[in-house]
Coordinates of C-alpha atoms in Angstrom, one line a residue:
M273 CA 5.3 -11.6 13.8
N274 CA 8.2 -9.3 13.0
F275 CA 6.8 -7.7 9.8
P276 CA 6.1 -4.0 10.3
L277 CA 2.4 -3.3 10.6
A278 CA 2.4 -0.4 8.0
Y279 CA 3.7 -2.7 5.3
L280 CA 0.5 -4.8 5.4
D281 CA -1.6 -2.0 4.1
R282 CA -3.7 -3.8 1.4
A283 CA -4.9 -0.5 -0.2
A284 CA -1.3 0.6 -0.8
I285 CA -0.4 -2.8 -2.2
E286 CA -3.4 -2.8 -4.7
E287 CA -2.5 0.7 -5.9
V288 CA 0.6 -0.8 -7.5
P289 CA -0.1 -2.8 -10.8
I290 CA 0.8 -6.5 -10.7
D291 CA 3.3 -6.0 -13.5
T292 CA 5.2 -3.5 -11.3
W293 CA 5.2 -6.0 -8.4
K294 CA 6.6 -8.6 -10.8
D295 CA 9.5 -6.2 -11.7
V296 CA 10.1 -5.6 -8.0
F297 CA 10.4 -9.4 -7.4
D298 CA 12.5 -9.9 -10.5
A299 CA 15.0 -7.2 -9.2
L300 CA 15.0 -8.2 -5.5
G301 CA 14.2 -11.9 -5.6
W302 CA 11.1 -14.0 -5.4
S303 CA 10.0 -15.2 -2.0
R304 CA 9.5 -18.9 -1.3
S305 CA 5.7 -18.8 -1.4
L306 CA 5.7 -16.7 -4.7
T307 CA 8.2 -18.6 -6.8
K308 CA 5.5 -20.9 -8.3
K309 CA 3.0 -18.0 -8.9
R310 CA 4.9 -15.8 -11.2
D311 CA 2.5 -16.4 -14.1
A312 CA -0.7 -16.0 -12.0
L313 CA 0.4 -13.5 -9.4
G314 CA -2.4 -11.8 -7.4
Y315 CA -2.7 -9.3 -4.6
D316 CA -3.8 -12.0 -2.2
D317 CA -0.6 -13.9 -3.0
I318 CA 1.6 -10.8 -2.3
L319 CA -0.1 -10.0 0.9
N320 CA 0.1 -13.6 2.1
S321 CA 3.8 -13.7 1.3
F322 CA 4.4 -10.4 3.2
A323 CA 2.7 -12.1 6.3
Q324 CA 4.3 -15.4 6.2
D325 CA 7.7 -15.2 4.4
E326 CA 10.9 -13.9 5.9
P327 CA 11.5 -10.6 4.0
S328 CA 14.9 -9.7 2.6
D329 CA 16.5 -6.4 3.6
D330 CA 16.1 -5.2 -0.1
L331 CA 12.4 -5.9 0.1
L332 CA 12.0 -4.1 3.4
H333 CA 13.8 -1.1 1.8
A334 CA 11.4 -1.2 -1.2
L335 CA 8.4 -1.3 1.1
E336 CA 9.8 1.5 3.2
A337 CA 9.9 3.6 0.0
L338 CA 6.4 2.6 -0.9
S339 CA 5.2 3.6 2.6
S340 CA 7.1 6.9 3.0
L341 CA 7.5 8.2 -0.6
G342 CA 4.2 6.7 -2.1
T343 CA 2.2 9.7 -1.3
E344 CA 1.5 13.2 -2.8
E345 CA 4.0 14.7 -0.5
G346 CA 6.5 11.9 -1.2
R347 CA 6.3 12.5 -4.9
E348 CA 6.9 16.2 -4.5
A349 CA 9.9 15.3 -2.4
I350 CA 11.2 13.0 -5.1
I351 CA 11.0 15.5 -7.8
S352 CA 12.4 18.3 -5.6
A353 CA 15.3 16.0 -4.8
I354 CA 16.0 15.0 -8.4
N355 CA 16.0 18.6 -9.5
D356 CA 18.4 19.6 -6.6
S357 CA 20.8 16.8 -7.3
G358 CA 21.0 17.4 -11.0
A359 CA 19.7 13.9 -11.9
R360 CA 17.5 13.2 -15.0
M361 CA 13.8 12.7 -14.7
G362 CA 13.9 10.7 -18.0
A363 CA 14.8 7.5 -16.2
L364 CA 11.4 7.6 -14.4
P365 CA 8.0 6.8 -16.0
T366 CA 5.4 9.5 -16.1
E367 CA 1.7 9.4 -15.6
K368 CA 2.0 6.9 -12.7
G369 CA 0.2 6.9 -9.4
E370 CA 2.2 7.8 -6.2
R371 CA 2.6 4.3 -5.0
E372 CA 3.8 3.0 -8.4
F373 CA 6.0 6.0 -8.9
A374 CA 7.7 5.5 -5.6
L375 CA 8.5 1.8 -6.4
R376 CA 9.8 2.7 -9.8
F377 CA 12.0 5.3 -8.3
F378 CA 13.3 2.8 -5.8
L379 CA 14.2 0.4 -8.6
A380 CA 15.8 3.0 -10.8
Q381 CA 18.0 4.5 -8.0
R382 CA 19.5 0.9 -7.5
R383 CA 21.1 1.4 -11.1
D384 CA 21.7 5.0 -11.2
A385 CA 24.1 6.8 -8.8
A386 CA 22.6 10.1 -9.4
L387 CA 19.2 8.9 -8.6
S388 CA 20.5 7.1 -5.6
D389 CA 21.7 10.4 -4.2
A390 CA 18.3 11.9 -4.9
F391 CA 16.6 9.0 -3.2
V392 CA 18.5 9.7 0.1
R393 CA 17.6 13.4 -0.1
A394 CA 13.9 12.7 -0.7
Q395 CA 13.8 10.2 2.2
I396 CA 15.5 12.8 4.5
Q397 CA 12.9 15.5 3.4
I398 CA 10.0 13.3 4.2
Q399 CA 11.4 12.1 7.5
E400 CA 12.2 15.7 8.7
R401 CA 8.6 16.9 7.8
G402 CA 7.4 14.4 10.3
N403 CA 4.5 13.3 8.0
Q404 CA 4.5 9.7 9.0
R405 CA 1.7 7.2 9.4
R406 CA 1.0 6.7 13.1
Y407 CA -0.3 3.8 15.1
N408 CA -2.1 3.8 18.3
E409 CA -1.7 1.1 20.9
F410 CA -4.0 0.1 23.8
M411 CA -3.7 -2.2 26.7
G412 CA -6.4 -4.8 27.3
K413 CA -7.7 -5.7 30.8
E414 CA -5.9 -9.0 30.5
A415 CA -4.0 -11.2 27.9
R416 CA -6.5 -13.5 26.3
P417 CA -6.5 -15.5 23.0
I418 CA -9.2 -15.0 20.3
K419 CA -11.6 -17.9 19.7
D420 CA -13.3 -18.6 16.4
L421 CA -11.4 -16.0 14.3
S422 CA -13.5 -16.4 11.2
S423 CA -16.7 -15.4 13.0
K424 CA -15.0 -12.5 14.8
K425 CA -13.7 -11.3 11.4
E426 CA -17.3 -11.2 10.0
A427 CA -18.7 -9.5 13.1
L428 CA -16.0 -6.8 12.8
R429 CA -17.0 -6.3 9.0
E430 CA -20.6 -6.0 9.9
G431 CA -20.0 -3.5 12.6
L432 CA -17.6 -1.5 10.5
L433 CA -20.0 -1.4 7.6
A434 CA -22.8 0.0 9.9
F435 CA -20.3 2.6 11.2
C436 CA -19.3 3.7 7.7
E437 CA -22.9 4.0 6.5
R438 CA -24.0 6.1 9.4
S439 CA -20.8 8.2 9.3
D440 CA -21.0 9.0 5.5
L441 CA -18.0 6.8 4.7
G442 CA -19.7 4.8 2.0
N443 CA -20.5 1.1 2.1
H444 CA -17.5 -0.8 0.9
V445 CA -15.8 -2.9 3.6
Q446 CA -13.6 -5.9 3.3
V447 CA -11.9 -7.6 6.3
D448 CA -9.2 -10.3 6.1
A449 CA -7.7 -11.9 9.1
F450 CA -4.9 -14.4 9.9
E451 CA -3.2 -15.8 13.0
D452 CA 0.6 -16.1 13.5
G453 CA 1.3 -17.7 16.8
D454 CA 0.2 -15.3 19.5
I455 CA -0.4 -12.5 16.9
Y456 CA -3.7 -11.9 15.2
V457 CA -3.9 -9.5 12.3
F458 CA -6.9 -7.9 10.7
N459 CA -6.4 -6.3 7.3
I460 CA -9.2 -3.9 6.4
L461 CA -10.2 -2.1 3.2
R462 CA -13.0 0.4 3.6
S463 CA -14.4 3.4 1.6
H464 CA -13.9 6.9 2.9
R465 CA -15.5 10.3 2.3
L466 CA -17.0 11.2 -1.0
Q467 CA -14.7 13.5 -3.0
K468 CA -15.6 15.6 -6.1
P469 CA -12.4 17.5 -7.1
L470 CA -12.0 19.5 -10.3
A471 CA -9.8 17.5 -12.7
V472 CA -8.6 17.0 -16.2
V473 CA -9.2 13.4 -17.5
P474 CA -6.5 12.0 -19.7
G475 CA -7.4 12.4 -23.4
H476 CA -9.6 15.5 -22.7
S477 CA -8.7 19.1 -22.3
A478 CA -11.8 20.3 -20.5
R479 CA -12.0 20.6 -16.8
A480 CA -14.8 18.8 -14.9
P481 CA -15.5 17.5 -11.4
I482 CA -14.9 13.8 -10.9
Q483 CA -16.8 11.9 -8.2
F484 CA -15.2 9.0 -6.2
R485 CA -14.7 7.6 -2.7
S486 CA -11.1 6.8 -1.9
V487 CA -10.3 3.5 -0.3
H488 CA -8.4 3.4 3.0
G489 CA -6.4 0.5 4.2
D490 CA -6.3 0.0 8.0
V491 CA -4.3 -2.7 9.8
I492 CA -5.0 -4.0 13.3
R493 CA -2.8 -6.3 15.3
Y494 CA -3.7 -8.0 18.6
D495 CA -1.0 -9.6 20.7
S496 CA -2.7 -12.2 22.8
D497 CA 0.4 -12.9 24.8
A498 CA 0.7 -9.3 26.1
G499 CA -2.9 -8.2 25.6
H500 CA -1.9 -5.3 23.4
L501 CA -4.1 -3.9 20.5
R502 CA -2.2 -1.9 17.8
I503 CA -4.2 0.1 15.3
A504 CA -2.7 1.6 12.2
A505 CA -5.5 3.6 10.7
R506 CA -5.3 6.1 7.8
A507 CA -7.8 8.4 9.4
P508 CA -7.3 9.0 13.1
T509 CA -10.9 9.7 13.8
I510 CA -11.8 6.0 13.4
V511 CA -9.3 4.8 16.0
E512 CA -11.7 5.1 18.9
F513 CA -14.3 3.1 17.0
Y514 CA -12.0 0.3 16.3
R515 CA -10.9 0.3 20.1
E516 CA -14.4 -0.1 21.4
H517 CA -15.8 -2.2 18.6
L518 CA -13.0 -4.8 18.8
G519 CA -13.4 -5.1 22.6
K520 CA -17.1 -5.9 22.0
V521 CA -16.4 -8.2 19.0
L522 CA -13.5 -10.2 20.4
F523 CA -14.4 -10.3 24.2
N524 CA -17.9 -9.0 24.5
D525 CA -16.7 -5.9 26.4
E526 CA -16.5 -2.5 24.8
L527 CA -14.2 -1.2 27.5
F528 CA -11.8 -4.3 27.3
F529 CA -9.1 -2.1 25.7
H530 CA -9.6 0.7 28.1
G531 CA -6.7 -0.5 30.4
D532 CA -3.8 1.5 31.6
P533 CA -2.3 3.9 29.1
I534 CA 0.3 2.2 26.9
C535 CA 2.6 5.2 26.8
S536 CA 4.0 7.3 29.6
L537 CA 6.7 10.0 29.6
R538 CA 7.0 10.0 33.3
V539 CA 10.4 8.4 33.2
L540 CA 11.8 11.2 31.1
Q541 CA 10.7 13.7 33.7
E542 CA 12.1 11.7 36.6
Q543 CA 15.3 10.6 35.1
G544 CA 16.0 13.1 32.3
R545 CA 18.8 12.3 29.9
Q546 CA 19.9 9.3 32.0
A547 CA 16.7 7.5 31.0
L548 CA 17.8 7.6 27.3
E549 CA 21.5 6.7 27.9
N550 CA 20.9 3.3 29.8
H551 CA 18.6 1.5 27.4
N552 CA 21.0 -1.5 26.6
V553 CA 19.1 -2.4 23.4
N554 CA 21.3 -4.1 20.8
G555 CA 21.1 -2.3 17.4
I556 CA 20.5 1.1 18.9
G557 CA 23.2 3.6 19.7
R558 CA 22.7 7.1 21.1
V559 CA 19.1 8.4 21.7
W560 CA 18.4 12.0 22.3
M561 CA 15.2 14.2 22.6
T562 CA 14.7 16.9 20.0
E563 CA 11.1 18.1 20.7
C564 CA 8.7 17.9 23.6
L565 CA 5.3 19.3 24.6
W566 CA 5.1 20.3 28.3
E567 CA 1.8 20.9 30.0
R568 CA 1.7 23.1 33.0
G569 CA -1.8 23.6 34.4
D570 CA -4.7 24.4 32.2
R571 CA -3.3 27.5 30.6
D572 CA 0.3 26.8 29.8
L573 CA 1.3 24.4 27.0
L574 CA 5.0 24.8 26.1
Q575 CA 6.7 23.3 23.0
L576 CA 10.4 23.0 23.0
R577 CA 12.5 22.2 19.9
S578 CA 16.2 21.8 20.2
T579 CA 19.1 19.6 19.0
D580 CA 19.1 18.4 22.7
C581 CA 16.1 19.3 24.7
F582 CA 17.6 18.2 28.0
G583 CA 20.6 20.3 27.5
T584 CA 18.4 23.4 26.8
M585 CA 16.3 22.6 29.9
E586 CA 19.4 22.6 32.0
E587 CA 20.6 25.8 30.5
L588 CA 17.3 27.6 31.1
R589 CA 16.8 25.9 34.4
L590 CA 13.4 24.7 33.6
P591 CA 11.8 22.6 36.4
L592 CA 10.7 19.6 34.4
T593 CA 9.1 17.8 37.3
K594 CA 6.5 20.6 37.5
G595 CA 3.8 19.9 35.0
T596 CA 3.5 17.0 32.6
L597 CA 5.3 15.9 29.4
V598 CA 2.5 14.8 27.0
Q599 CA 4.6 14.5 23.8
A600 CA 8.2 13.8 22.9
K601 CA 10.2 13.2 19.8
L602 CA 13.3 11.0 20.1
R603 CA 16.1 10.6 17.5
C604 CA 17.7 7.1 17.6
E605 CA 21.0 6.0 16.0
V606 CA 20.3 2.6 14.4
V607 CA 23.2 0.3 13.8
G608 CA 23.3 -0.8 10.1
K609 CA 23.9 0.4 6.6
S610 CA 21.9 3.6 6.8
T611 CA 23.5 6.3 8.9
R612 CA 20.2 8.3 9.1
P613 CA 18.7 8.4 12.6
T614 CA 15.3 7.0 13.1
T615 CA 12.7 9.4 14.6
V616 CA 10.1 8.2 16.9
N617 CA 7.2 10.6 18.1
I618 CA 5.3 9.6 21.2
R619 CA 2.0 11.3 22.2
V620 CA 0.6 9.9 25.5
P621 CA -1.5 7.9 26.1
S622 CA -1.4 5.7 22.9
R623 CA 0.1 7.2 19.8
I624 CA 3.5 6.2 18.3
E625 CA 5.0 7.4 15.0
V626 CA 8.2 5.8 13.6
S627 CA 9.9 7.5 10.7
Q628 CA 11.3 4.3 9.2
K629 CA 8.8 1.5 9.5
V630 CA 11.5 -1.1 8.9
H631 CA 12.8 -0.4 12.4
E632 CA 9.3 -0.6 14.1
N633 CA 10.1 -3.7 16.2
L634 CA 13.4 -2.4 17.2
I635 CA 11.8 0.9 18.4
D636 CA 9.2 -1.1 20.3
R637 CA 12.1 -2.8 22.2
L638 CA 13.8 0.5 22.9
L639 CA 10.7 2.2 24.2
T640 CA 9.9 -0.8 26.4
A641 CA 13.6 -0.9 27.8
I642 CA 13.5 2.9 28.6
G643 CA 10.1 2.6 30.3
I644 CA 8.0 4.7 27.9
R645 CA 6.0 1.9 26.4
A646 CA 3.9 -0.7 28.4
A647 CA 5.6 0.5 31.7
A648 CA 4.3 -0.7 35.0
K649 CA 1.8 1.8 36.4
P650 CA 3.7 3.9 39.0
A651 CA 2.4 4.2 42.5
P652 CA 0.5 7.5 42.8
T653 CA 2.6 10.3 44.3
V654 CA 1.2 13.5 45.7
S655 CA 3.4 16.6 45.8
L656 CA 2.1 20.1 46.4
W657 CA 5.1 21.7 44.6
A658 CA 4.6 19.6 41.5
L659 CA 1.1 21.1 41.1
S660 CA 2.4 24.7 40.2
P661 CA 0.8 26.9 38.8
W662 CA -1.9 25.7 41.3
R663 CA -5.0 25.4 39.0
H664 CA -6.6 22.0 39.1
T665 CA -9.9 20.1 39.7
A666 CA -11.3 19.5 43.2
D667 CA -10.3 15.8 43.0
T668 CA -6.7 16.7 42.4
W669 CA -6.6 18.9 45.5
R670 CA -8.4 16.2 47.6
A671 CA -5.5 13.9 46.8
V672 CA -3.2 16.6 48.4
F673 CA -5.3 17.9 51.3
G674 CA -7.8 15.1 52.0
A675 CA -10.6 16.0 54.4
E676 CA -9.0 19.5 54.8
T677 CA -10.0 20.5 51.2
D678 CA -13.5 21.8 52.1
A679 CA -12.2 23.9 54.9
L680 CA -9.5 25.4 52.7
A681 CA -12.1 26.3 50.1
E682 CA -14.2 28.0 52.8
K683 CA -11.2 30.0 53.9
R684 CA -10.5 30.9 50.2
V685 CA -7.1 29.3 50.3
L686 CA -8.5 27.3 47.4
E687 CA -10.3 29.8 45.2
P688 CA -13.2 28.6 42.8
I689 CA -12.2 29.0 39.2
H690 CA -13.2 27.9 35.6
L691 CA -10.6 25.8 34.0
T692 CA -9.7 26.5 30.4
A693 CA -8.6 22.9 29.5
V694 CA -9.7 19.6 31.0
P695 CA -9.1 15.8 30.4
H696 CA -11.3 13.7 28.3
P697 CA -13.2 11.3 30.5
S698 CA -12.3 8.3 28.2
H699 CA -8.6 9.2 27.9
P700 CA -7.4 10.2 31.4
G701 CA -3.7 9.6 30.4
A702 CA -3.8 12.1 27.6
G703 CA -3.5 15.2 29.9
L704 CA -5.7 18.3 29.6
V705 CA -6.5 17.4 26.0
L706 CA -9.8 19.4 25.6
D707 CA -9.6 23.1 25.2
A708 CA -12.9 24.7 26.4
H709 CA -14.6 27.2 24.1
E710 CA -17.8 28.9 25.3
L711 CA -21.0 28.6 23.3
P712 CA -23.8 31.2 23.0
G713 CA -26.1 29.3 25.3
G714 CA -23.6 29.2 28.2
D715 CA -22.3 25.7 27.6
Y716 CA -18.9 24.8 26.3
Y717 CA -17.4 22.8 23.5
G718 CA -14.1 20.9 24.2
V719 CA -11.9 20.9 21.2
S720 CA -9.4 18.1 21.2
R721 CA -5.6 18.8 20.9
T722 CA -5.0 15.5 19.2
A723 CA -6.8 14.0 16.1
E724 CA -7.7 10.5 17.5
I725 CA -9.5 11.9 20.6
Q726 CA -12.9 13.2 19.6
P727 CA -14.2 16.7 20.7
R728 CA -17.2 16.7 23.1
S729 CA -19.7 19.0 24.7
L730 CA -18.9 20.4 28.1
T731 CA -21.0 22.0 30.8
P732 CA -19.8 24.7 33.2
T733 CA -19.6 22.0 35.9
D734 CA -17.1 20.1 33.8
L735 CA -14.8 23.1 34.1
D736 CA -15.1 23.7 37.8
G737 CA -11.7 23.9 39.5
L738 CA -9.8 25.3 42.4
E739 CA -6.8 27.6 42.4
L740 CA -4.3 27.6 45.4
R741 CA -3.5 31.0 46.9
P742 CA 0.0 30.5 48.4
E743 CA -0.2 33.6 50.5
Q744 CA -3.6 32.6 51.9
L745 CA -2.2 29.1 52.7
R746 CA 0.7 30.6 54.6
L747 CA -1.7 32.6 56.7
Y748 CA -4.1 29.7 57.2
L749 CA -1.3 27.5 58.4
R750 CA 0.1 30.1 60.8
A751 CA -3.3 30.5 62.4
K752 CA -4.0 26.8 62.6
L753 CA -0.6 25.8 63.9
E754 CA -0.5 28.9 66.1
I755 CA 3.0 29.9 65.0
T756 CA 4.3 33.3 64.1

């Protein structure tokens, strides 16, 4: 299935009135499956059409506007861009929700050159803010088809309902599922946290709190040919539940989707700029890195932002192979009508964010060709010099020194220390993602650096590590080898 996952968000689709959808299809063309349903159009019909009909370029651009501009931040960007460009707000309806407002804006800018200029400005503003919906992808233990999809859908709904009730997320859950060849898609609507904001109700002047639970739309796709699970969730904290519960529901194994990390930035450390230049993906031109997060030991986390990160690294002579890249933002020239580059943000081991969802599948091919996504797991390599600044767990040092590790610890070549950041045991590919904060009782709390990985309690033993003393190693080797 080539339809971008984010566009199948049922909650976003239902936030737009049916009359507005009719206006969209009147302007852009009715798809084959909707032609006979003009007079009795429903949300199920729209969603089914998106899943089975070949979308036109105009429809994809409309859905891109719905996805990127149909938010509170998107609405602010639209109004700011209109004011900046000198266009008139009168062409747009007032008192509409964010989703409907974005679609009405898209339709209006097709007829008004001034609004068309504002439309481009608003898209640029949202894209540069980086406030894009993410998806997380996980690799299964093997590629396996799903049997009895209808019963699995109901089991997913029951498990999600129980999770929502015990997590104070309400009790509204709806799960739809369909199969498209080797692709299985689960479209989920669920209630979220209770909100009681102070508001002014139309027709009244007094302020008063209003109580409601928002509805989140989550979309899950399983590729049985590759064994990949892709989760596009509105709230990142629910990603881990989906990962484990789907393993249990689909294949009776909670750890089924705990395979090798789907994303690795090792190729960028090993090949540098060359990795981005030799992708050979049709439809993609130049690719360059504009941001990265570089982890060096447990105390150094360096963020680099530049028009060309590799150029800056070369200029500053940064030893990229020392340490680990855990996040990178790439800008990609896409061949087509739009000249705006597409931005993709990768956070190991599983998160990918694409600024223009219409290019999601093209970006998948690019990341796979580079060796960032679903790359073969490299053979483990051990290098003493790559471990600078020398603060690591005992297991890391055993991979370097083997049986000699205990002797080096006795000689204080390896000095016992307390690490300030450690990996999460369920996410080893995420790097040192837990920052340790001491609690009054002597234990520690590991605060996660990324939203989809949950914090957890730590004991002092979890933070035990060893720090190499280079001068002590020199003296130890001189005595052991009897050299001067």
